[in-house]
Coordinates of C-alpha atoms and ligand atoms in Angstrom, one line a residue:
Chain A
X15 CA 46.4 2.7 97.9
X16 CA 48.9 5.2 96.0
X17 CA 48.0 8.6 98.0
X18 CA 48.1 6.9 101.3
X19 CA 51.3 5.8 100.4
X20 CA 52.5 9.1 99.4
X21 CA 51.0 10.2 102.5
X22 CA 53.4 8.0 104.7
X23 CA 56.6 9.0 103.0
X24 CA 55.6 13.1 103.0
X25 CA 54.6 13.5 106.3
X26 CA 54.7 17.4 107.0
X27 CA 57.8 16.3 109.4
X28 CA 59.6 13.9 106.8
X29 CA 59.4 16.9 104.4
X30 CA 60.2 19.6 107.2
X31 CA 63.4 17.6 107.7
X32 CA 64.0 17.2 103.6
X33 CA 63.9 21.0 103.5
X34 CA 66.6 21.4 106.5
X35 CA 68.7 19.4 104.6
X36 CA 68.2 21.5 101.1
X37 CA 69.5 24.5 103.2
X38 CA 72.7 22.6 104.1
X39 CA 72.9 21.7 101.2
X40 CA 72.3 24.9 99.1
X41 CA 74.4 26.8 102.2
X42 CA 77.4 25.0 101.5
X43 CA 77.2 25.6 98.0
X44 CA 76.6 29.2 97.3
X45 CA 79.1 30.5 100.1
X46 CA 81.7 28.2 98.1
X47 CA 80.6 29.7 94.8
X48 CA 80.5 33.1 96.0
X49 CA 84.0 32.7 97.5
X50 CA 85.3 30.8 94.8
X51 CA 84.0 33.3 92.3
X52 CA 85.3 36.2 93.7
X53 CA 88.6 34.5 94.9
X54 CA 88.8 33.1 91.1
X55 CA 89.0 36.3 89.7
X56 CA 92.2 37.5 91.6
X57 CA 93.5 33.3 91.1
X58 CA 92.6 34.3 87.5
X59 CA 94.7 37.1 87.1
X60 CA 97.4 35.4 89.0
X61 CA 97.5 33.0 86.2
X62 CA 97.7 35.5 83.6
X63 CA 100.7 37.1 85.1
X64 CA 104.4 37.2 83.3
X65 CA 106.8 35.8 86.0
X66 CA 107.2 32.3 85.3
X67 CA 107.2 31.1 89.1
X68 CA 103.7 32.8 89.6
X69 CA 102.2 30.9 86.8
X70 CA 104.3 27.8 87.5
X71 CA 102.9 27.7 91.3
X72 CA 99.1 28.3 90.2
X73 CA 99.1 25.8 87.7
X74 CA 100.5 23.2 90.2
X75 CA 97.5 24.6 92.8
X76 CA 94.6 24.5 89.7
X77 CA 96.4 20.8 88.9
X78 CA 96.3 19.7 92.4
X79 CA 92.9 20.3 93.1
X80 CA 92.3 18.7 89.6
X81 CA 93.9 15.4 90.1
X82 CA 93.0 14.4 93.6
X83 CA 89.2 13.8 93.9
X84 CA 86.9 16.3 96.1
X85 CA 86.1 13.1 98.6
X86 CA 90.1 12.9 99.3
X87 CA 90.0 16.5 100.0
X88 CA 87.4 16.1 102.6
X89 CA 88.7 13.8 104.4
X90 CA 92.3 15.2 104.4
X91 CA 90.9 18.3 105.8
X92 CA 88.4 16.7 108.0
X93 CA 90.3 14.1 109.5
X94 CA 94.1 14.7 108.6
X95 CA 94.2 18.2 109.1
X96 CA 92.1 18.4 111.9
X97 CA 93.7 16.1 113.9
X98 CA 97.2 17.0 112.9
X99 CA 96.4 20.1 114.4
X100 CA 94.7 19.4 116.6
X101 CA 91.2 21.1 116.1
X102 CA 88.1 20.6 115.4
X103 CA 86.3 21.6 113.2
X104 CA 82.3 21.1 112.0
X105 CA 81.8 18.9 108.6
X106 CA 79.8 21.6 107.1
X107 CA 82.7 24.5 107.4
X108 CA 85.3 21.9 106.2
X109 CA 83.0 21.6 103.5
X110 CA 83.0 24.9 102.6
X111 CA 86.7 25.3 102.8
X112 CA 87.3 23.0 100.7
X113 CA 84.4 23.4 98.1
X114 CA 85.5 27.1 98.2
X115 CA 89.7 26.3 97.3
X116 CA 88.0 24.0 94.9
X117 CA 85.8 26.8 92.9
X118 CA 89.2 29.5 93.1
X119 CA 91.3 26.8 91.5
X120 CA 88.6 26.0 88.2
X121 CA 87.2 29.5 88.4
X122 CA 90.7 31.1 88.3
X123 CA 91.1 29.0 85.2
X124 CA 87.7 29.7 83.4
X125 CA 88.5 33.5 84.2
X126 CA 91.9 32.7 82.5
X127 CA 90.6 31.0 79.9
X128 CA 88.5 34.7 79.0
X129 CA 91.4 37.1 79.6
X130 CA 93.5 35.4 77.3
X131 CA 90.7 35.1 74.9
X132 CA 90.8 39.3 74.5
X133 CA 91.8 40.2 71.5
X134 CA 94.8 42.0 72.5
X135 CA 94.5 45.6 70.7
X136 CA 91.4 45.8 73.3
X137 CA 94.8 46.1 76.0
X138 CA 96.8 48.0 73.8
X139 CA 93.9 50.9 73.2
X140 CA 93.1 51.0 76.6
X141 CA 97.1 52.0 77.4
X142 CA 97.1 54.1 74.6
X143 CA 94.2 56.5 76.5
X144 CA 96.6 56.2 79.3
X145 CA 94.8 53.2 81.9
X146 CA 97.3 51.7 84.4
X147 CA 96.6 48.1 85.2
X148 CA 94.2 48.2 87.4
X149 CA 92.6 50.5 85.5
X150 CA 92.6 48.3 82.1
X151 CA 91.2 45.1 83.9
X152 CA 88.8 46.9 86.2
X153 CA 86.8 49.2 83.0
X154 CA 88.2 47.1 80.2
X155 CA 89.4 43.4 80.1
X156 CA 87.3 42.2 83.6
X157 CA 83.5 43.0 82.0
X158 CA 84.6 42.0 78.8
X159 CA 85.7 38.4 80.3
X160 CA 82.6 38.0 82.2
X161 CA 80.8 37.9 79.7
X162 CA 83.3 35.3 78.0
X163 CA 83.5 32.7 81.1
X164 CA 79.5 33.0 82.0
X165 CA 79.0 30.0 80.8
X166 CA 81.9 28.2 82.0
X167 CA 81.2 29.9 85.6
X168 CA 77.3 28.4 85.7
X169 CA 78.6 25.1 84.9
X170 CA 81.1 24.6 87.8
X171 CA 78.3 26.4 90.0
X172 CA 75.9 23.4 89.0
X173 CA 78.8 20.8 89.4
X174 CA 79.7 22.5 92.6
X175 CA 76.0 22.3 93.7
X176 CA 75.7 18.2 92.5
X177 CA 79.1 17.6 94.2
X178 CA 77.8 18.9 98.4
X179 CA 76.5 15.2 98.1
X180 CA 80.0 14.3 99.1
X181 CA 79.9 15.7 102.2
X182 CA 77.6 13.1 104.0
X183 CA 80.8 11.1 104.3
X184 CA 82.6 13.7 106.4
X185 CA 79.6 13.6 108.8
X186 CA 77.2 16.4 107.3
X187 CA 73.5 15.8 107.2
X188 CA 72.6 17.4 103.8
X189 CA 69.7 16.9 101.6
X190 CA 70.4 13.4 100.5
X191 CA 71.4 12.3 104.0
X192 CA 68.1 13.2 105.0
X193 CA 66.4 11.5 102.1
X194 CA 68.0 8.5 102.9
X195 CA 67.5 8.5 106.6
X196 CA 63.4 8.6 105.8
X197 CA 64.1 6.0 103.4
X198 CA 65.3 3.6 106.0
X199 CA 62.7 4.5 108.4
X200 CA 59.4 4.0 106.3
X201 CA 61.1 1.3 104.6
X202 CA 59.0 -1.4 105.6
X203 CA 56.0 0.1 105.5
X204 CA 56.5 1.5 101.9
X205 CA 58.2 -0.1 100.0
X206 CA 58.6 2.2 96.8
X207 CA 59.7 5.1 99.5
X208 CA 63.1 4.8 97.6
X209 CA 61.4 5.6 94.5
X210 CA 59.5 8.3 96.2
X211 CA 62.5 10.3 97.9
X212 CA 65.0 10.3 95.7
X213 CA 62.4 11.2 92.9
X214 CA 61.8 14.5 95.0
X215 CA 65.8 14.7 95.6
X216 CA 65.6 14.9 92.1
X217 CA 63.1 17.6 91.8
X218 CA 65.1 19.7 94.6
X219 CA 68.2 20.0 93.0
X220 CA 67.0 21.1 89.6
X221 CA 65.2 23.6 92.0
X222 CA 68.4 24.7 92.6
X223 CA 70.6 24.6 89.4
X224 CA 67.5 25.4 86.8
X225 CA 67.9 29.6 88.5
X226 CA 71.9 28.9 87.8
X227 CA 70.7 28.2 84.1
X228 CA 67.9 30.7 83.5
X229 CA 69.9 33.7 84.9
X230 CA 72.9 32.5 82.7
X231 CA 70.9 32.2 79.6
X232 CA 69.1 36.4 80.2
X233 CA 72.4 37.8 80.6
X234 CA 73.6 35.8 77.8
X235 CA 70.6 37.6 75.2
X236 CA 71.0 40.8 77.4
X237 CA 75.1 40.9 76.3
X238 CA 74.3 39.9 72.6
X239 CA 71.6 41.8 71.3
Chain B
X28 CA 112.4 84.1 68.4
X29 CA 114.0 82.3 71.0
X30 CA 115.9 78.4 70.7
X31 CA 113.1 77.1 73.2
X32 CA 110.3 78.1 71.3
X33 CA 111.7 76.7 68.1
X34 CA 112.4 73.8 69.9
X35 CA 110.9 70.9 68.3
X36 CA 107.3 69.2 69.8
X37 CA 108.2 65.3 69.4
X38 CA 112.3 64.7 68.3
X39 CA 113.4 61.4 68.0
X40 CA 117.2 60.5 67.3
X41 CA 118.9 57.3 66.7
X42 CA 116.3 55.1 67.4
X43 CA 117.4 51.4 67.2
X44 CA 114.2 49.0 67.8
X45 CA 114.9 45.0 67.9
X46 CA 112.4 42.3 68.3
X47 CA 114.3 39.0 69.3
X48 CA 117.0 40.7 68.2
X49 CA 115.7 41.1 64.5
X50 CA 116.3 44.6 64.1
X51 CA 113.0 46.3 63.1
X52 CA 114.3 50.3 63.6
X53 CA 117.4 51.1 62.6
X54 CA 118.7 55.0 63.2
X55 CA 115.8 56.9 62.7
X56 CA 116.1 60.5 63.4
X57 CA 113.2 62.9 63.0
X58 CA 111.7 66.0 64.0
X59 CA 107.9 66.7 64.1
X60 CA 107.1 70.6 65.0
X61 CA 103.8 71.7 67.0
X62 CA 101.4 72.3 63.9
X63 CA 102.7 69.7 61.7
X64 CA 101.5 66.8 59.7
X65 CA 103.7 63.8 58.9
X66 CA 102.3 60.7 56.8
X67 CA 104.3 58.2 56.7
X68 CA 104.5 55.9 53.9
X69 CA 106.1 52.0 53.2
X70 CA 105.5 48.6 52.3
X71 CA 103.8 46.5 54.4
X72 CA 105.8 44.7 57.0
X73 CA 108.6 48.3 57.1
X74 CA 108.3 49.1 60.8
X75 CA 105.5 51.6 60.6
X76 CA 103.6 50.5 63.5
X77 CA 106.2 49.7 65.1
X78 CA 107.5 53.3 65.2
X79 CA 104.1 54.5 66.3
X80 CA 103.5 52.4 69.3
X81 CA 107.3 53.2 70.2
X82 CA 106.2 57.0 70.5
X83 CA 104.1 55.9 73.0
X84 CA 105.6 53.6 74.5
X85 CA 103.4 50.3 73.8
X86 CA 106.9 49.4 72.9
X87 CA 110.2 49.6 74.8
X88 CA 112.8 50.5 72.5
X89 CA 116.8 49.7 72.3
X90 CA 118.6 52.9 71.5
X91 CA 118.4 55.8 70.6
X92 CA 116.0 58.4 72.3
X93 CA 112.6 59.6 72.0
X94 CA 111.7 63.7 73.8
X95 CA 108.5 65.3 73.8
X96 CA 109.3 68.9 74.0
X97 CA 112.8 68.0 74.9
X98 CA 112.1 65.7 77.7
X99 CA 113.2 62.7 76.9
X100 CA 110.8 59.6 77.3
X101 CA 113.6 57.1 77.5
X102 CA 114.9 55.6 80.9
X103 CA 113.1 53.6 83.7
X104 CA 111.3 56.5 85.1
X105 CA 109.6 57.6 82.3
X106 CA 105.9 58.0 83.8
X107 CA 103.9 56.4 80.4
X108 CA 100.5 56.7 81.2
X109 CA 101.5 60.5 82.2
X110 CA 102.6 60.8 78.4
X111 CA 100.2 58.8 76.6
X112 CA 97.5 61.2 77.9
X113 CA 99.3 63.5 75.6
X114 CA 99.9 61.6 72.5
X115 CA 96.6 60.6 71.0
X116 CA 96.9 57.5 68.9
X117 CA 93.8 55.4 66.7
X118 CA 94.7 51.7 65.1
X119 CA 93.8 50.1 62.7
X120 CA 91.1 47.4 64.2
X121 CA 88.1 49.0 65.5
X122 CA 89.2 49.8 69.0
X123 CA 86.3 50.5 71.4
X124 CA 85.1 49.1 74.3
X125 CA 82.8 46.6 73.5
X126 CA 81.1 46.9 77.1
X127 CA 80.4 50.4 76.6
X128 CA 78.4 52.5 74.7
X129 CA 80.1 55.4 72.2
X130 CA 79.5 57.9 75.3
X131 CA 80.9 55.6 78.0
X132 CA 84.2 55.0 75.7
X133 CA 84.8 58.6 75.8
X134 CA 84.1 59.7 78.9
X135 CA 86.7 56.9 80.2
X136 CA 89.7 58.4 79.6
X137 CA 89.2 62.1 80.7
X138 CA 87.2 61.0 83.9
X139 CA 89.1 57.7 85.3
X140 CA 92.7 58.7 84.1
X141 CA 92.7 62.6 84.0
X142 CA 90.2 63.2 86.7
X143 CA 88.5 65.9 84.8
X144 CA 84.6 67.4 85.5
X145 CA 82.0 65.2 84.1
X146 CA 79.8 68.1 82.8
X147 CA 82.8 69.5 81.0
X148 CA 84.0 66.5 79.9
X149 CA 80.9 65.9 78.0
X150 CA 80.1 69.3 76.6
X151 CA 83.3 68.7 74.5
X152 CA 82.2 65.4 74.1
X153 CA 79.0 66.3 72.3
X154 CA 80.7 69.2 70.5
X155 CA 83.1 66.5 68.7
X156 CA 80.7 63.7 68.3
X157 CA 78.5 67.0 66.7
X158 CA 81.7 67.6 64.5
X159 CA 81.8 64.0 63.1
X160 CA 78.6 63.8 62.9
X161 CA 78.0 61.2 65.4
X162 CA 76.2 63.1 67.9
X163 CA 73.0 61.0 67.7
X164 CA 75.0 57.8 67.9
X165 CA 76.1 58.9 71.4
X166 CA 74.3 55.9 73.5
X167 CA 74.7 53.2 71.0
X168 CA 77.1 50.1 71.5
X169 CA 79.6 49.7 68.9
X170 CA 78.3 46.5 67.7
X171 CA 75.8 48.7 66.7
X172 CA 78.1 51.0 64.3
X173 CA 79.3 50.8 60.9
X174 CA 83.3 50.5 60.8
X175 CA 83.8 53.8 59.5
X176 CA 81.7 55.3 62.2
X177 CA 83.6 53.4 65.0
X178 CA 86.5 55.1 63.3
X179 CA 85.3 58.3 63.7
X180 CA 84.2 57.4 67.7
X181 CA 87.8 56.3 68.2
X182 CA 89.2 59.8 67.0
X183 CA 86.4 61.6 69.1
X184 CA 87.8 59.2 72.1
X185 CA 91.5 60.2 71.9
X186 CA 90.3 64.0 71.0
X187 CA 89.0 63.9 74.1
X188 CA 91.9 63.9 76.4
X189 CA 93.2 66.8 74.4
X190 CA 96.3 65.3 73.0
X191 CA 99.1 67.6 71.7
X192 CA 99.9 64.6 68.6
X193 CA 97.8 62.3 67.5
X194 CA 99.4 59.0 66.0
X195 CA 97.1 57.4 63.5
X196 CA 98.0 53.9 62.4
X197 CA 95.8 52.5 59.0
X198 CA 93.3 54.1 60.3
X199 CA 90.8 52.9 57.2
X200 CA 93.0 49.5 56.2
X201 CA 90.0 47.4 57.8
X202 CA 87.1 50.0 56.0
X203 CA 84.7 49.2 53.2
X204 CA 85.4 51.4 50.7
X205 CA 82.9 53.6 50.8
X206 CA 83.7 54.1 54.5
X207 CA 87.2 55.7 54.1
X208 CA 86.0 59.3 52.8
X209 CA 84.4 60.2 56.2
X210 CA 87.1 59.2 58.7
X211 CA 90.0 60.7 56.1
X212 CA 87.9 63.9 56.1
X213 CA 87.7 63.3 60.1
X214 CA 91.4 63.8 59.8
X215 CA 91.8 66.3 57.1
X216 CA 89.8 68.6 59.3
X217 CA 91.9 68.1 62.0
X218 CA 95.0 68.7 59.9
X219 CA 93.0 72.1 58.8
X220 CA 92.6 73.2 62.9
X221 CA 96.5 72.5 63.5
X222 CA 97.0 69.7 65.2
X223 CA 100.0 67.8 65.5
X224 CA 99.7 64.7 63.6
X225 CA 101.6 61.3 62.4
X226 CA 99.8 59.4 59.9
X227 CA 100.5 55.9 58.9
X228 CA 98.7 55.4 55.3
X229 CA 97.9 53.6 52.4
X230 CA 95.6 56.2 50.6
X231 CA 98.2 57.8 48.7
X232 CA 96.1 60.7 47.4
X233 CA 94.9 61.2 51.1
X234 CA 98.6 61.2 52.0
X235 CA 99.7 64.1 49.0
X236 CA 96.6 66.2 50.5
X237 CA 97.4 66.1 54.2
X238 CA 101.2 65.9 54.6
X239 CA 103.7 68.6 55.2
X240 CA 106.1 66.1 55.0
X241 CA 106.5 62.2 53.8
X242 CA 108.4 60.0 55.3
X243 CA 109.3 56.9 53.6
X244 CA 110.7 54.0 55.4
X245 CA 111.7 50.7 54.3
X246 CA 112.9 47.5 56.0
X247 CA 113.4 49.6 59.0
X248 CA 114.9 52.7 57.6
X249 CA 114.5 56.1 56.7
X250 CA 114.8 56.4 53.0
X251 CA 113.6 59.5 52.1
X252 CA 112.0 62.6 53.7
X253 CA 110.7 65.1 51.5
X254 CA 107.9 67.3 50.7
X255 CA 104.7 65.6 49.2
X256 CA 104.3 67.3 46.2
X257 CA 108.4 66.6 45.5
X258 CA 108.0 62.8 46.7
X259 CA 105.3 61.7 44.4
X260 CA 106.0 63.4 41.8
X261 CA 109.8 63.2 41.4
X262 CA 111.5 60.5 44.6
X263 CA 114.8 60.6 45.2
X264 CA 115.5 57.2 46.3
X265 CA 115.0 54.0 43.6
X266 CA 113.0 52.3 46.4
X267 CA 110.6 55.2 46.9
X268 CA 110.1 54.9 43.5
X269 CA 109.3 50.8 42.9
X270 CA 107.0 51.5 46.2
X271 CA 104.8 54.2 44.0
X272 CA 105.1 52.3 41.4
X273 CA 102.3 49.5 42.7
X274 CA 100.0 52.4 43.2
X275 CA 100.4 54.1 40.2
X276 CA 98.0 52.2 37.3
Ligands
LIG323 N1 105.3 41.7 68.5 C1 106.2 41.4 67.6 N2 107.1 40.4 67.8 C2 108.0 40.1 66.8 N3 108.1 40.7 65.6 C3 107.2 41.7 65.4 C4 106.2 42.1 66.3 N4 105.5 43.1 65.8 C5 106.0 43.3 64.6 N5 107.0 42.5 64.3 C6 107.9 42.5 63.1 O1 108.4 43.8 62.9 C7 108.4 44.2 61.6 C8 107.7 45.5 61.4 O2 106.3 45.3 61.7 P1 105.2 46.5 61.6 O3 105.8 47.7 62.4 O4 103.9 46.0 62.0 O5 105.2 46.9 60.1 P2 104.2 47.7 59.3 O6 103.3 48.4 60.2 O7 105.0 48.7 58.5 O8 103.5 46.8 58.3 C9 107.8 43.1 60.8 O9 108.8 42.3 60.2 C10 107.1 42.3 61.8 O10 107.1 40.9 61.5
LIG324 MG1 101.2 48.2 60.4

């Protein structure tokens, strides 16, 4: 019968243990977005600088982190670093390391993306009333570019979230892991429990990105009407 | 009367400006004295804004020398922010913060760079806003302003830091029509109180009513100085001339 079979998979335990992964899982991601975000924003400026070499050397970080694939970075950090060093260090703070390089390097470029978007008498009439740098990109050109790369910013926040699946491989028993782990167990007994599980994982990461999307779209209608 | 106190408020001499080495200046020598109004006039493309933003330094120039009340403002150690809080200057797109309302654009300056007293700050705020007739715009967003009323904001703003010059660049090129009357009267007003001024215009009748003195420049160069009522109505040079020519039918 259906709702003894739902009964069997979503055992208080089973989901006790779902919702200890969903923290991992939701850990790892928002202290990488918050560092990434805030890191980005210096990486962004970095990127917008004059000399040459500055720009040369953050485009060849941004393109690094681009071309080799998130799992590679795990397990370079995880296993070559680690050993190379030898250290050890937990799966889920490898995972943040890495996820957190991973946001600077796109959100340095999303914030990049907006500076240079400015129109640029908005730089030239903040000098004019006598800003200094810091000054011009703190009052002036920073807010303005917020509101430029917000929707660039939720969507690496999402893909950030999506990508923490990765990290089972370096060992980390997040959300999924979890899911999986009941699936094998109830198996044979259930056999839809596939279905069942990763129709919840489902549910629990839209938990997670649908906030991302809502806040995005208020302060977008707050900024534009 | 002594030398000093003759001295002149902004003198520039021999000013050579190049971009990519395509001269743009070329020996421009000019005094402006505390009190006066100059409007300069050219074709499009002359160097007009170009000489503006070198006064205050948005551009580095190549020779020559620039002295505000005969210090000079050339050399490495020129301290720019320091002098731009002195020469006031509006341009020709609509200017203001975005992120901030009219109040908030004002206020900027005189609190964050001058370190001046909020209250007082905003007392004179209210007083100019008031005097452009703005006052009840004073916590709107610019998006929520006509052109010619961000204009007028964007005088109030530089006002604010109690500039000895103002530099005004096209100030109502980007205006509807009907828009221009209010910001040139902004000016003319200002003009009428003393204050220092170089004006960068198209509205030639503006210009004859405002100006102590024209200044006509072309492909880079000085061509004519002269008084307004002698420049339009009898200029020396044939160039002057073609150039109020277009206006005149
Ligand atoms: N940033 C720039 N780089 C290169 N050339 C420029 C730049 N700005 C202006 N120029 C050139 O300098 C000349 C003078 O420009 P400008 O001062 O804007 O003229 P005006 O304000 O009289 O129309 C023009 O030939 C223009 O193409
Ligand atoms: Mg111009």
């Amino acid at each position: 019968m259906q709702s003894s079979v739902i009964s069997m998979v979503f055992t208080s335990q089973n989901l006790m243990r779902l919702m200890g992964g969903l923290l991992v899982t939701a850990r790892i991601a928002f202290i990488s977005i918050a560092i990434g975000s805030i890191a980005g924003i210096g990486f962004g400026l970095l990127m917008t600088s004059k000399s040459k070499w500055i720009k040369g050397i953050c485009r060849l970080y941004l393109e690094i982190f681009r071309i080799i694939p998130i799992l590679v970075w795990l397990y370079i950090v995880y296993f070559g670093i680690t050993s190379a060093l030898n250290i050890h260090l937990e799966g889920e703070l490898v995972a943040m390391i890495v996820f957190s390089l991973w946001g600077t390097a796109e959100m340095g470029d999303i914030v990049r993306g907006a500076l240079e978007s400015l129109p640029r008498h908005q730089i030239e009439s903040g000098r004019a009333l006598g800003l200094g740098f810091w000054k011009l990109y703190r009052y002036v050109l920073i807010p303005q570019a917020v509101r430029r790369m917000l929707p660039g910013a939720i969507n690496l926040a999402t893909r950030m979230v999506k990508t923490t699946s990765l990290v089972v491989l370096i060992g980390v028993v997040e959300v999924v892991k979890v899911g999986q782990q009941i699936i094998e167990v109830s198996r044979f007994q259930v056999q839809t429990a596939s279905l069942w599980i990763y129709g919840l994982l489902f549910i629990l990461y839209f938990i997670i990105c649908y906030p991302l999307s809502v806040l995005s779209k208020r302060l977008e209608a707050k900024w534009s009407n | 009367m002594s030398s000093e106190e003759k001295q002149p408020l902004l003198e520039i001499k021999d000013l050579y400006k190049e971009y990519d080495k395509k001269m743009v200046l070329n020996d421009i020598q000019l005094q402006i004295n505390k009190g006066e109004v100059i409007v300069v006039l050219g074709p499009s493309g002359c160097g007009k804004s170009t000489l503006l933003r070198c006064l205050n330094g948005l551009e580095p120039i190549q020779g020559g020398e620039i002295k505000l009340r005969g210090k000079s403002l050339s050399g490495k150690d020129v301290d720019w922010q320091k002098i731009r809080q002195h020469i006031g200057m509006v341009f020709q797109n609509y200017d203001l913060f975005p992120n901030m309302t009219v109040i908030e654009n004002i206020l900027l300056g005189p609190i964050k760079v001058q370190k001046r007293d909020k209250n007082q700050v905003l007392m004179q705020a209210k007083e100019l806003l008031d005097r452009v007739g703005l006052l009840d715009r004073i916590d709107a967003y610019p998006r929520q302003l006509s052109g010619g009323q961000k204009q007028r904001i964007a005088i109030v703003r530089a006002l604010c830091m109690n500039p000895e010059i103002m530099l005004f660049d096209e100030v109502t090129a980007s205006l509807d029509p009907e828009m221009v009357r209010e910001v040139l009267e902004v000016i003319l007003g200002l003009a009428k109180q003393g204050m220092t001024m170089i004006i960068v215009t198209h509205e030639m009748a503006f210009a004859q009513a405002v100006a102590d003195r024209i200044v006509f420049l072309d492909a880079g160069n000085i061509c004519e100085i002269a008084e307004p009522q002698e420049f339009f109505t009898d200029p020396k040079t044939e160039r002057a001339k073609q150039f109020l020519n277009i206006f005149q039918y």
